[in-house]
Amino acid sequence: MNWKVTQSLPISFEIFRSQDALSFNKIDIDRKLIVIDLNFYNLYCDKIIIDKNTKILTIECLESTKDWKTAESILDFFEKNDVLRRSEPIIAIGGGVLLDIVGFCCSIYRRGIPYIRIPTTLLSLIDASIGIKTSINHFNRRNRFGSFYPPLYSIIDNQFIKTQDDRQISNGVAEMIKLSIVTDQELFLLLEKNVKELMEQRFQGNIANQTINIAIGGMLSQLTSNLWETNLERPVDFGHSFSPIIEMKNVDDLLHGEAVILDCLLSSCIAFIKNMICEDVLIRIFKLIQSYTLPTYHTDFFDIDLLNIALSDTKKHRNGNIFLPLPTAIGSCNITNNLTDPELLLAILKMKELNARF
Amino acid sequence: MNWKVTQSLPISFEIFRSQDALSFNKIDIDRKLIVIDLNFYNLYCDKIIIDKNTKILTIECLESTKDWKTAESILDFFEKNDVLRRSEPIIAIGGGVLLDIVGFCCSIYRRGIPYIRIPTTLLSLIDASIGIKTSINHFNRRNRFGSFYPPLYSIIDNQFIKTQDDRQISNGVAEMIKLSIVTDQELFLLLEKNVKELMEQRFQGNIANQTINIAIGGMLSQLTSNLWETNLERPVDFGHSFSPIIEMKNVDDLLHGEAVILDCLLSSCIAFIKNMICEDVLIRIFKLIQSYTLPTYHTDFFDIDLLNIALSDTKKHRNGNIFLPLPTAIGSCNITNNLTDPELLLAILKMKELNARF
């Protein structure tokens, strides 16, 4: 006797823009269970209408505390508040770390309870809020544990960016630049032409809205057909090949977008060494990164042994392949499955040379 | 700008019977990563062909250690062995506790790595190996964390039951009796008529195979259309309404099947009090349970306060409803959403009376 089970799990979620995301207060749920970033809460608590049926857990969110211990405190909040399995969605308000960890907790509590994401940073607006990934760090490895678990919806409100500092905004721009290099020339041009306006206006206004919409749409078009990463050859992994280990080595010091953009630059140098892009394109990439005061120089990205260790961990995640996304022009890329030590060494030298030159 | 993502995740897994499950040694994987129950390993290690590419982790599995700490030790085994994300399925060999916890670890490690289930107990053959549920205990609550995560396949080999003791075999029969009462008169009759043969032959032979096949097929027909428990009104939850809390209160003392069958008996008494079954049917249920030397008496099941606490936790899991499956005859049931304290009290008295009478 053999049996075969064949079924499919339908997934559906929405991402919508709002000029008043904290109006989730109007959402028709009897009890509102909110897990919110402590810093954001201190800035915006006046705007959150709290009634006797609202329960709030504030969490101090750092990459270094995106761990099981923090997850347990969130799970404890669910347990203490007797959350129902289906009809009391958790409202997660914060940056990528908070959204990832709350999503993970919701995915495992009673094998899954619903949740709503409200991102509060430029980075999480265009990144953590878009796909269905959740995670925590472990073994000093980024996102080692996690799940694919969609929220009910994400509410995108770019007004919160107003209260972010320059470094945090640039941190978000890094993921936009990443996406633009490998998939979207139009976004690259917009970011290139409007540095001053975007940064000074803190991503408010028309051009900002345009870049945010393009970034979200672009991410979605990359992710939608590959939500569960059946295909491990992913252009959006650009910038995520060497960076995870280096980011964790410099945890809370090097921000996620900073580690990613350094990886993007190194990978672009590899593309240059492999004759996949010309020097003009490489220099445009370098200068765009520099114009948003993102780092272009980091000694860990010049350490070939460390880079090889980092890549070997990434290989396990890509099932034995390096599947390195490398640009072939502004807005397009190829996935490469080989990289020699001499190529990597020459790419490091090129990255150093660019830093010396500009 | 709003975006909507609609996709579906195809799920497919197989359950097949084998007379030589440990021949997984023939499975074409370069490296075999095995997580195995320590007691089973001590009994069967001669049968497992270990080559230089086999890595084994033995785990002592008890309900009381089905926790995050044990999960971490399994996850550490994955990490230390550099398991690839897709092509090195973990082979889980053991009873329900081991299969649940290894499945959970596989579901969260790198957001999911593949695994194969080889159940080694009658209970896990017909229960933990059939659906797609994984779990660990937490907050002193049974299966508080978990996921829906199918294995590649389950290999069912009833020869292992030969080395189980009587109490462990009866523990497995409990879930068969449960299923038979609410969904399958034929299975009930088979179990009723063949007590001696099934127990003496330790579930080997034709009738045993028949009961196992019916139990697996019956479980599958209940689960397949509701794999993710979209519908919370589940006949297979019979016996799982009051028992989880009481099982955890008596952890490692009262076995899972024992707790479940006590709940089945109490629930059948409730059905009798509600005039859903006649006394003859109730007595047949009582006697069948008794014939497999399963418990019919436990003071915790006579403690109305404890029963109400247990039911209130179950209500959260059933999203505010009790959704109590109650038999209406041998082989059929209704889901009831109300239970009064007087009814519960009368059911307790009935259960006591049956124990005094037989």
XYZ file of C-alpha atoms in Angstrom:
716
model
C 0.000 0.000 0.000
C 1.287 3.426 -0.963
C -0.426 6.755 -0.635
C 0.310 10.038 -2.325
C -0.910 13.400 -1.083
C -1.040 16.272 -3.558
C -2.477 19.601 -2.528
C -1.733 23.255 -2.883
C -1.702 26.084 -0.401
C -3.194 29.284 -1.787
C -1.350 32.421 -0.692
C -2.648 35.933 -1.002
C -1.524 39.181 0.528
C -1.693 42.862 -0.236
C 0.693 45.740 -0.025
C -0.916 49.116 0.016
C 0.337 52.631 0.396
C -1.198 54.876 2.968
C -0.630 58.398 4.210
C -1.876 57.351 7.587
C -0.643 53.852 8.380
C -1.296 54.262 12.094
C -4.981 54.424 11.248
C -4.829 50.660 11.668
C -6.694 51.806 14.723
C -9.678 51.713 12.437
C -9.117 48.062 11.546
C -12.064 46.041 12.718
C -10.480 43.761 15.310
C -11.845 43.561 18.837
C -8.425 43.404 20.455
C -5.333 44.990 18.977
C -2.134 43.172 19.834
C 0.781 45.352 18.767
C 4.485 44.544 18.733
C 6.303 47.796 18.081
C 9.866 49.067 17.880
C 10.712 50.949 21.083
C 12.331 53.933 19.375
C 9.467 54.307 16.946
C 6.985 54.014 19.792
C 8.699 56.819 21.684
C 8.461 59.049 18.615
C 4.928 58.172 17.522
C 3.038 56.981 20.601
C 0.768 60.040 20.477
C -0.529 58.903 17.101
C -1.479 55.419 18.230
C -4.954 55.291 19.687
C -4.869 52.908 22.591
C -8.076 51.654 24.106
C -8.643 49.148 26.859
C -8.516 46.326 24.331
C -5.099 47.274 22.970
C -2.056 45.387 24.187
C 1.376 46.722 23.296
C 4.767 45.090 23.476
C 7.717 47.384 22.789
C 10.927 45.760 21.590
C 14.389 47.226 21.245
C 15.414 45.983 17.828
C 18.990 45.478 16.803
C 20.525 42.990 14.419
C 22.443 41.628 17.430
C 19.238 40.869 19.307
C 17.334 39.423 16.346
C 17.549 36.110 18.139
C 15.608 33.340 19.813
C 15.648 35.187 23.129
C 13.806 38.157 21.653
C 11.510 35.777 19.760
C 10.662 34.069 23.045
C 9.680 37.388 24.630
C 7.313 38.038 21.724
C 5.894 34.507 21.898
C 5.425 35.014 25.620
C 3.392 38.152 24.823
C 1.128 36.067 22.547
C 0.741 33.404 25.226
C 0.062 35.809 28.095
C -2.585 37.582 26.046
C -4.346 34.371 25.061
C -4.276 35.287 21.390
C -6.859 33.442 19.311
C -5.541 31.318 16.475
C -7.216 33.066 13.551
C -9.062 36.286 14.281
C -6.628 38.442 16.226
C -3.841 39.380 13.814
C -0.662 40.662 15.400
C 0.211 44.184 14.266
C 3.982 44.469 13.750
C 5.330 48.022 13.566
C 9.017 48.634 13.013
C 12.013 48.142 10.770
C 13.214 44.991 9.046
C 14.554 43.322 12.174
C 11.253 43.700 13.993
C 9.136 42.651 11.002
C 11.304 39.580 10.356
C 11.255 38.401 13.947
C 7.552 39.064 14.588
C 6.728 37.301 11.315
C 8.781 34.327 12.452
C 7.025 34.217 15.830
C 3.613 34.408 14.136
C 4.591 31.608 11.745
C 5.415 29.150 14.553
C 2.913 30.104 17.280
C 0.164 27.455 17.120
C 1.638 26.633 13.666
C 0.718 30.068 12.429
C -1.356 33.063 13.458
C -2.096 36.025 11.156
C -0.126 39.270 11.196
C -0.014 42.711 9.608
C 3.221 44.512 8.746
C 3.708 48.255 9.145
C 7.275 49.135 8.128
C 8.740 52.282 9.639
C 12.046 52.630 7.767
C 12.883 53.208 4.114
C 14.742 49.896 4.089
C 11.858 47.848 5.445
C 9.352 49.718 3.238
C 10.911 48.342 0.101
C 12.465 45.123 1.403
C 11.205 43.298 4.522
C 7.585 44.251 3.750
C 7.502 42.879 0.254
C 8.149 39.123 0.259
C 6.976 36.385 2.585
C 10.236 35.716 4.410
C 10.573 35.747 8.167
C 13.693 35.014 10.211
C 15.909 35.210 13.239
C 19.696 35.002 13.475
C 21.416 32.025 15.103
C 24.857 30.438 15.274
C 26.099 33.971 14.577
C 24.588 33.549 11.115
C 22.113 35.936 9.582
C 18.563 34.615 9.169
C 19.629 31.049 9.885
C 16.156 30.132 11.110
C 12.991 31.338 9.467
C 9.980 30.545 7.372
C 8.042 31.575 4.312
C 4.943 33.058 5.867
C 2.887 35.822 4.258
C 1.270 38.594 6.288
C -2.376 39.515 5.778
C -1.051 42.753 4.322
C 1.636 45.407 4.578
C 0.805 49.092 4.954
C 3.434 51.348 3.381
C 3.634 54.889 4.753
C 6.708 56.848 3.724
C 5.964 59.697 6.131
C 7.802 57.792 8.844
C 11.043 58.304 6.890
C 10.896 61.978 7.889
C 12.106 61.069 11.359
C 14.947 58.808 10.190
C 18.493 60.123 10.218
C 20.603 60.384 7.041
C 22.533 57.198 7.659
C 19.351 55.191 8.139
C 17.826 56.635 4.971
C 20.965 55.830 2.967
C 20.755 52.331 4.438
C 17.379 51.990 2.694
C 18.623 53.558 -0.536
C 21.266 50.811 -0.652
C 18.628 48.150 -1.378
C 17.098 50.424 -4.028
C 20.480 50.876 -5.709
C 21.007 47.122 -5.533
C 17.726 46.419 -7.271
C 18.301 49.145 -9.864
C 21.750 47.845 -10.889
C 20.573 44.338 -11.683
C 16.993 44.905 -12.809
C 15.966 48.507 -13.456
C 17.770 51.207 -15.386
C 14.935 53.710 -14.872
C 15.248 53.442 -11.082
C 19.028 53.817 -11.352
C 18.611 57.024 -13.361
C 16.066 58.438 -10.932
C 18.356 57.749 -7.982
C 21.328 59.159 -9.884
C 19.612 62.401 -10.901
C 17.806 63.224 -7.673
C 20.262 62.550 -4.872
C 19.980 65.977 -3.280
C 16.210 66.286 -3.496
C 15.544 62.763 -2.250
C 17.875 63.065 0.720
C 16.950 66.617 1.680
C 13.236 65.875 1.442
C 13.766 62.604 3.275
C 11.977 60.598 0.610
C 8.819 62.690 0.634
C 7.358 64.163 -2.564
C 6.750 62.963 -6.096
C 10.122 61.618 -7.097
C 10.463 59.790 -3.808
C 7.046 58.236 -4.346
C 8.067 57.257 -7.832
C 11.269 55.557 -6.636
C 9.436 53.774 -3.817
C 6.714 52.541 -6.159
C 9.245 51.352 -8.717
C 11.303 49.628 -6.024
C 8.283 47.829 -4.570
C 6.951 46.889 -7.999
C 10.403 45.727 -9.064
C 10.897 43.619 -5.947
C 7.460 42.084 -6.420
C 8.074 41.211 -10.032
C 11.270 39.439 -8.961
C 9.690 37.640 -6.024
C 6.132 36.810 -7.039
C 6.874 33.908 -9.348
C 9.493 32.558 -6.959
C 7.994 33.215 -3.525
C 9.365 30.016 -1.974
C 12.733 30.335 -3.736
C 12.264 27.180 -5.760
C 14.688 28.816 -8.157
C 17.925 29.664 -6.346
C 19.244 31.817 -9.211
C 17.854 35.122 -7.982
C 18.908 38.571 -9.236
C 17.701 40.049 -5.909
C 20.484 38.087 -4.200
C 22.869 40.642 -5.725
C 24.737 42.131 -2.777
C 23.841 39.159 -0.571
C 26.622 36.738 -1.502
C 29.573 37.899 0.609
C 27.794 40.343 2.898
C 25.840 38.157 5.384
C 28.912 36.828 7.212
C 30.647 40.220 7.144
C 27.517 41.976 8.361
C 27.302 39.585 11.328
C 31.031 40.009 12.048
C 30.408 43.774 12.304
C 26.967 43.475 13.851
C 25.313 46.756 14.937
C 28.289 48.576 13.412
C 27.868 47.940 9.702
C 24.180 48.318 8.803
C 22.417 45.826 6.527
C 22.220 48.174 3.547
C 25.856 49.155 4.047
C 27.035 45.548 4.007
C 24.827 44.868 0.970
C 26.102 47.860 -0.992
C 29.748 46.944 -0.307
C 28.928 43.491 -1.669
C 27.226 45.086 -4.695
C 30.367 47.104 -5.350
C 32.669 44.106 -4.981
C 30.375 42.025 -7.199
C 30.368 44.814 -9.789
C 34.172 44.805 -9.681
C 34.041 41.032 -10.287
C 31.730 41.684 -13.258
C 34.270 44.213 -14.537
C 37.162 41.755 -14.110
C 35.107 39.133 -15.967
C 34.536 41.670 -18.781
C 30.805 41.647 -18.190
C 30.623 45.432 -17.725
C 32.928 48.213 -18.914
C 34.705 50.618 -16.599
C 32.261 53.463 -17.276
C 29.402 51.411 -15.896
C 31.460 50.371 -12.889
C 32.354 53.986 -12.163
C 28.706 55.062 -12.411
C 27.826 52.382 -9.862
C 30.664 53.474 -7.589
C 29.684 57.124 -7.809
C 25.994 56.473 -7.195
C 26.867 54.576 -4.014
C 29.214 57.352 -2.938
C 26.639 60.074 -3.648
C 24.333 58.623 -0.994
C 27.265 58.625 1.480
C 27.155 54.851 1.582
C 30.449 53.067 2.276
C 32.621 51.985 -0.651
C 35.554 50.893 1.474
C 35.756 48.233 4.173
C 38.800 46.156 5.066
C 36.706 42.992 5.500
C 35.778 43.233 1.827
C 39.479 43.195 0.984
C 40.166 40.032 3.000
C 40.116 37.202 0.465
C 40.078 34.473 3.109
C 37.068 36.005 4.817
C 35.342 36.504 1.455
C 35.870 32.837 0.617
C 34.500 31.747 3.987
C 31.484 33.992 3.407
C 30.940 32.599 -0.072
C 31.184 29.015 1.123
C 28.319 29.619 3.561
C 26.291 31.229 0.788
C 26.983 28.161 -1.356
C 25.207 25.950 1.180
C 22.220 28.281 0.990
C 22.322 28.011 -2.807
C 22.578 24.236 -2.548
C 26.232 23.892 -3.508
C 26.277 26.652 -6.126
C 27.568 30.192 -5.850
C 24.899 31.550 -8.243
C 26.493 34.991 -8.121
C 24.302 37.685 -9.693
C 26.629 40.004 -11.632
C 25.590 43.091 -13.623
C 25.943 43.009 -17.388
C 24.823 46.637 -17.760
C 22.856 49.116 -15.674
C 19.550 47.323 -15.182
C 20.478 43.792 -16.163
C 22.452 40.862 -14.842
C 23.552 37.295 -15.323
C 23.894 34.576 -12.726
C 27.430 33.195 -12.702
C 28.444 29.909 -11.152
C 32.195 30.259 -11.159
C 34.653 32.585 -9.555
C 38.368 31.965 -9.326
C 40.664 33.245 -6.592
C 42.642 35.380 -9.083
C 39.392 37.001 -10.268
C 38.358 37.737 -6.706
C 41.814 39.144 -5.934
C 41.735 41.388 -9.005
C 38.241 42.570 -8.058
C 39.491 43.524 -4.590
C 42.356 45.472 -6.174
C 39.906 47.210 -8.506
C 37.698 48.185 -5.565
C 40.724 49.600 -3.761
C 41.787 51.456 -6.889
C 38.351 53.062 -7.306
C 38.475 54.211 -3.713
C 41.898 55.733 -4.269
C 40.782 57.428 -7.479
C 37.432 59.000 -6.439
C -0.546 52.316 -5.438
C -1.645 48.943 -4.155
C -0.281 45.561 -5.023
C -1.784 42.136 -4.542
C 0.193 38.910 -4.587
C -1.664 35.684 -5.298
C 0.215 32.436 -5.629
C -0.066 28.864 -4.542
C 2.420 26.477 -3.034
C 2.142 22.962 -4.443
C 2.627 20.250 -1.841
C 3.256 16.616 -2.575
C 4.434 13.774 -0.398
C 4.197 10.023 -0.297
C 3.609 7.457 2.372
C 4.686 3.985 1.491
C 4.827 0.721 3.302
C 8.012 -1.239 3.374
C 9.216 -4.455 4.960
C 12.688 -3.026 5.121
C 12.506 0.668 5.999
C 16.130 0.770 7.066
C 17.028 0.107 3.443
C 16.960 3.903 3.186
C 20.636 3.073 2.995
C 19.914 2.505 -0.668
C 18.493 5.991 -1.119
C 20.633 7.886 -3.571
C 22.040 10.692 -1.428
C 25.760 11.304 -1.182
C 25.673 12.047 2.514
C 23.180 10.577 4.913
C 22.338 12.803 7.841
C 20.323 10.793 10.340
C 18.570 11.939 13.492
C 17.510 8.822 15.364
C 15.892 7.878 18.642
C 18.565 6.622 21.044
C 16.616 3.584 22.250
C 15.744 2.554 18.725
C 19.352 3.036 17.665
C 20.550 0.751 20.447
C 18.139 -1.951 19.275
C 18.634 -1.611 15.529
C 22.095 -0.151 14.943
C 23.276 -3.402 13.355
C 20.725 -2.936 10.586
C 21.810 0.571 9.672
C 24.636 0.584 7.180
C 26.980 3.390 8.112
C 29.608 4.541 5.691
C 32.073 7.382 5.960
C 29.472 9.770 4.559
C 26.857 8.963 7.173
C 26.402 11.309 10.109
C 24.237 10.206 12.996
C 22.737 12.166 15.849
C 21.058 10.100 18.546
C 18.419 11.822 20.636
C 16.731 10.668 23.812
C 13.111 11.452 23.096
C 10.555 12.137 25.769
C 7.513 14.363 25.751
C 9.229 16.363 28.522
C 12.242 17.100 26.326
C 10.284 17.874 23.155
C 11.469 21.433 23.584
C 13.536 24.219 22.123
C 16.675 22.932 23.843
C 16.455 19.593 22.037
C 15.544 21.420 18.821
C 18.688 23.529 19.184
C 20.853 20.415 19.497
C 19.358 19.087 16.248
C 19.790 22.446 14.500
C 23.381 22.482 15.734
C 23.868 19.073 14.085
C 22.630 20.544 10.775
C 24.929 23.546 11.135
C 28.026 21.568 12.122
C 27.520 19.239 9.171
C 27.096 22.058 6.681
C 23.877 20.584 5.340
C 22.965 21.824 1.877
C 19.648 23.596 1.513
C 17.968 21.265 -0.941
C 19.735 18.021 -1.784
C 20.624 16.445 1.561
C 17.343 15.428 3.178
C 17.490 14.731 6.882
C 16.432 11.178 7.736
C 14.340 11.195 10.929
C 13.932 7.800 12.601
C 11.884 7.476 15.762
C 8.514 7.894 17.413
C 6.131 10.837 17.259
C 8.175 13.101 19.514
C 11.292 12.691 17.403
C 9.440 13.041 14.091
C 7.611 16.172 15.265
C 10.723 17.888 16.545
C 12.999 16.971 13.620
C 10.278 18.106 11.220
C 10.078 21.415 13.071
C 13.853 21.888 12.907
C 13.853 21.101 9.175
C 11.025 23.571 8.602
C 12.918 26.507 10.132
C 16.548 25.752 9.210
C 17.346 28.051 6.265
C 13.536 28.464 5.990
C 13.182 24.796 5.175
C 15.305 21.817 4.246
C 13.868 18.474 3.083
C 13.352 15.487 5.357
C 12.237 11.873 5.336
C 10.213 10.283 8.134
C 10.720 6.717 9.330
C 8.323 6.046 12.223
C 9.342 3.327 14.676
C 6.252 3.014 16.885
C 2.682 1.962 16.179
C 1.513 5.397 17.310
C 3.802 7.333 14.982
C 3.123 4.913 12.089
C -0.512 5.907 11.958
C -0.348 9.428 13.383
C 2.817 11.592 13.287
C 3.817 10.189 9.891
C 0.595 10.982 8.127
C -0.051 14.717 8.108
C 2.273 17.675 7.603
C 2.392 18.933 11.178
C 5.613 19.533 13.080
C 5.982 20.881 16.600
C 7.724 21.375 19.906
C 6.250 22.003 23.351
C 6.667 25.352 25.109
C 5.135 27.277 28.016
C 4.320 23.811 29.362
C 1.853 23.539 26.499
C 1.781 20.712 24.017
C 2.861 21.591 20.464
C 2.686 25.318 21.155
C 5.226 26.049 18.418
C 5.293 24.302 15.088
C 4.653 24.453 11.392
C 2.864 22.775 8.533
C 5.764 21.244 6.658
C 5.496 18.078 4.576
C 8.291 15.516 4.424
C 9.531 14.181 1.103
C 7.974 10.907 2.166
C 7.273 8.597 5.105
C 8.339 4.949 5.106
C 6.003 2.748 7.140
C 7.490 -0.504 8.449
C 5.398 -2.282 11.056
C 8.169 -4.783 11.865
C 9.593 -2.310 14.362
C 6.473 -2.802 16.503
C 7.796 -6.275 17.376
C 10.257 -4.707 19.782
C 7.736 -2.391 21.456
C 6.342 -3.325 24.846
C 2.617 -3.879 25.426
C 1.993 -0.475 26.919
C 3.619 1.272 23.947
C 1.597 -0.794 21.482
C -1.650 -0.023 23.315
C -0.592 3.626 23.188
C -0.687 3.360 19.403
C -3.964 1.442 19.373
C -5.490 4.377 21.262
C -5.246 6.631 18.182
C -6.716 3.829 16.058
C -9.650 3.459 18.444
C -10.110 7.223 18.398
C -10.281 7.310 14.618
C -12.586 4.292 14.464
C -15.128 5.730 16.913
C -15.676 8.942 14.972
C -15.068 7.856 11.375
C -14.807 4.116 10.759
C -17.074 1.354 11.993
C -15.113 -1.311 10.064
C -11.912 -0.436 11.898
C -13.772 -0.483 15.218
C -15.080 -3.978 14.484
C -11.641 -5.235 13.465
C -10.088 -3.876 16.646
C -12.949 -5.262 18.719
C -12.772 -8.762 17.251
C -9.031 -9.255 17.135
C -7.674 -7.923 20.418
C -5.807 -11.067 21.361
C -4.300 -11.762 17.965
C -3.230 -8.163 17.344
C -1.587 -7.781 20.736
C 0.019 -11.228 20.871
C 1.378 -10.887 17.346
C 2.460 -7.305 18.084
C 0.676 -5.964 15.021
C 2.306 -8.304 12.560
C 0.247 -10.415 10.116
C -2.760 -9.852 7.915
C -5.290 -8.359 10.287
C -2.666 -5.991 11.683
C -1.792 -4.877 8.170
C -5.447 -4.364 7.457
C -5.965 -2.196 10.556
C -2.820 -0.175 9.830
C -3.827 0.411 6.222
C -7.353 1.414 7.208
C -6.020 3.726 9.916
C -3.570 5.431 7.556
C -6.117 5.688 4.760
C -8.709 7.001 7.212
C -6.356 9.611 8.643
C -5.418 10.716 5.135
C -9.006 11.044 4.019
C -9.632 13.268 7.051
C -6.478 15.352 6.600
C -5.913 15.665 2.855
C -8.592 18.215 2.083
C -7.733 20.178 5.221
C -3.938 19.938 5.439
C -3.477 23.457 6.819
C -6.502 23.194 9.125
C -8.430 25.915 7.367
C -11.468 24.162 8.784
C -11.193 23.944 12.566
C -14.106 21.506 12.873
C -12.066 18.323 12.665
C -13.322 14.843 13.614
C -9.673 13.788 14.175
C -9.573 16.253 17.086
C -11.734 13.738 18.959
C -9.766 12.917 22.104
C -7.705 16.095 21.774
C -9.988 18.603 23.479
C -9.310 18.076 27.187
C -6.230 15.869 26.934
C -3.376 18.212 25.912
C -3.220 20.105 29.210
C -3.715 16.932 31.264
C -1.067 15.095 29.266
C 1.440 17.887 29.955
C 0.472 17.951 33.640
C 1.347 14.236 33.794
C 4.205 14.426 31.327
C 6.226 11.210 30.827
C 3.737 9.473 33.117
C 0.552 9.483 31.066
C 1.417 8.593 27.462
C -0.094 10.518 24.544
C -2.427 7.725 23.468
C -3.490 7.191 27.071
C -4.391 10.848 27.542
C -6.213 10.823 24.202
C -8.227 7.701 24.975
C -9.307 9.068 28.379
C -10.501 12.168 26.528
C -12.290 9.950 23.983
C -14.072 8.170 26.815
C -15.049 11.401 28.562
C -16.222 12.871 25.248
C -18.246 9.723 24.586
C -19.832 10.133 28.019
C -20.680 13.727 27.062
C -22.254 12.394 23.856
C -24.268 9.952 25.971
C -25.398 12.721 28.356
C -26.414 14.801 25.328
C -28.431 11.811 24.039
C -26.260 11.553 20.935
C -25.410 7.886 21.590
C -27.205 5.210 23.553
C -25.682 3.395 26.501
C -24.948 0.243 24.469
C -22.650 2.194 22.183
C -20.954 3.887 25.136
C -20.367 0.527 26.803
C -18.878 -0.899 23.604
C -16.463 2.039 23.475
C -15.579 1.589 27.150
C -14.980 -2.126 26.741
C -12.867 -1.737 23.610
C -10.606 0.711 25.423
C -10.405 -1.615 28.393
C -9.648 -4.658 26.230
C -6.385 -3.056 25.074
C -5.473 -2.381 28.743
C -5.723 1.332 28.103
C -6.732 3.518 31.061
C -10.402 4.325 31.592
C -9.890 6.030 34.933
C -7.835 9.085 35.833
C -8.579 11.561 38.616
C -7.584 14.538 36.423
C -10.431 13.626 34.084
C -12.816 13.888 37.022
C -11.655 17.376 38.009
C -14.171 19.749 36.443
C -12.055 22.849 37.095
C -9.048 21.321 35.369
C -11.236 20.144 32.483
C -12.579 23.675 32.022
C -9.068 25.139 32.043
C -8.023 22.562 29.455
C -11.038 23.317 27.284
C -10.424 27.051 27.443
C -6.922 26.561 26.018
C -8.351 24.346 23.283
C -10.866 27.095 22.521
C -8.030 29.491 21.650
C -6.669 26.885 19.267
C -10.128 26.546 17.717
C -10.382 30.329 17.481
C -12.874 30.873 20.267
C -14.980 27.768 19.637
C -14.945 24.450 21.467
C -15.784 22.475 18.286
C -16.037 19.276 20.292
C -16.201 16.156 18.103
C -18.722 13.815 19.716
C -19.738 10.357 18.433
C -23.270 9.883 17.154
C -22.745 6.149 16.556
C -19.791 3.839 16.085
C -18.046 5.375 13.060
C -19.677 8.766 12.911
C -19.662 12.047 14.775
C -20.936 15.591 14.994
C -19.040 18.708 15.975
C -20.706 20.404 18.933
C -20.102 23.981 19.978
C -21.723 23.994 23.376
C -21.144 22.191 26.594
C -22.643 23.185 29.917
C -21.089 22.588 33.312
C -23.963 20.301 34.362
C -23.432 18.201 31.209
C -19.719 17.928 31.922
C -20.423 17.014 35.537
C -22.908 14.324 34.519
C -20.383 12.974 31.987
C -17.763 12.695 34.723
C -20.253 10.819 36.905
C -21.082 8.508 34.007
C -17.384 7.800 33.434
C -16.975 6.982 37.123
C -20.046 4.776 37.055
C -18.759 2.796 34.051
C -15.487 2.240 35.867
C -17.341 0.988 38.938
C -19.541 -1.275 36.836
C -16.975 -2.983 34.546
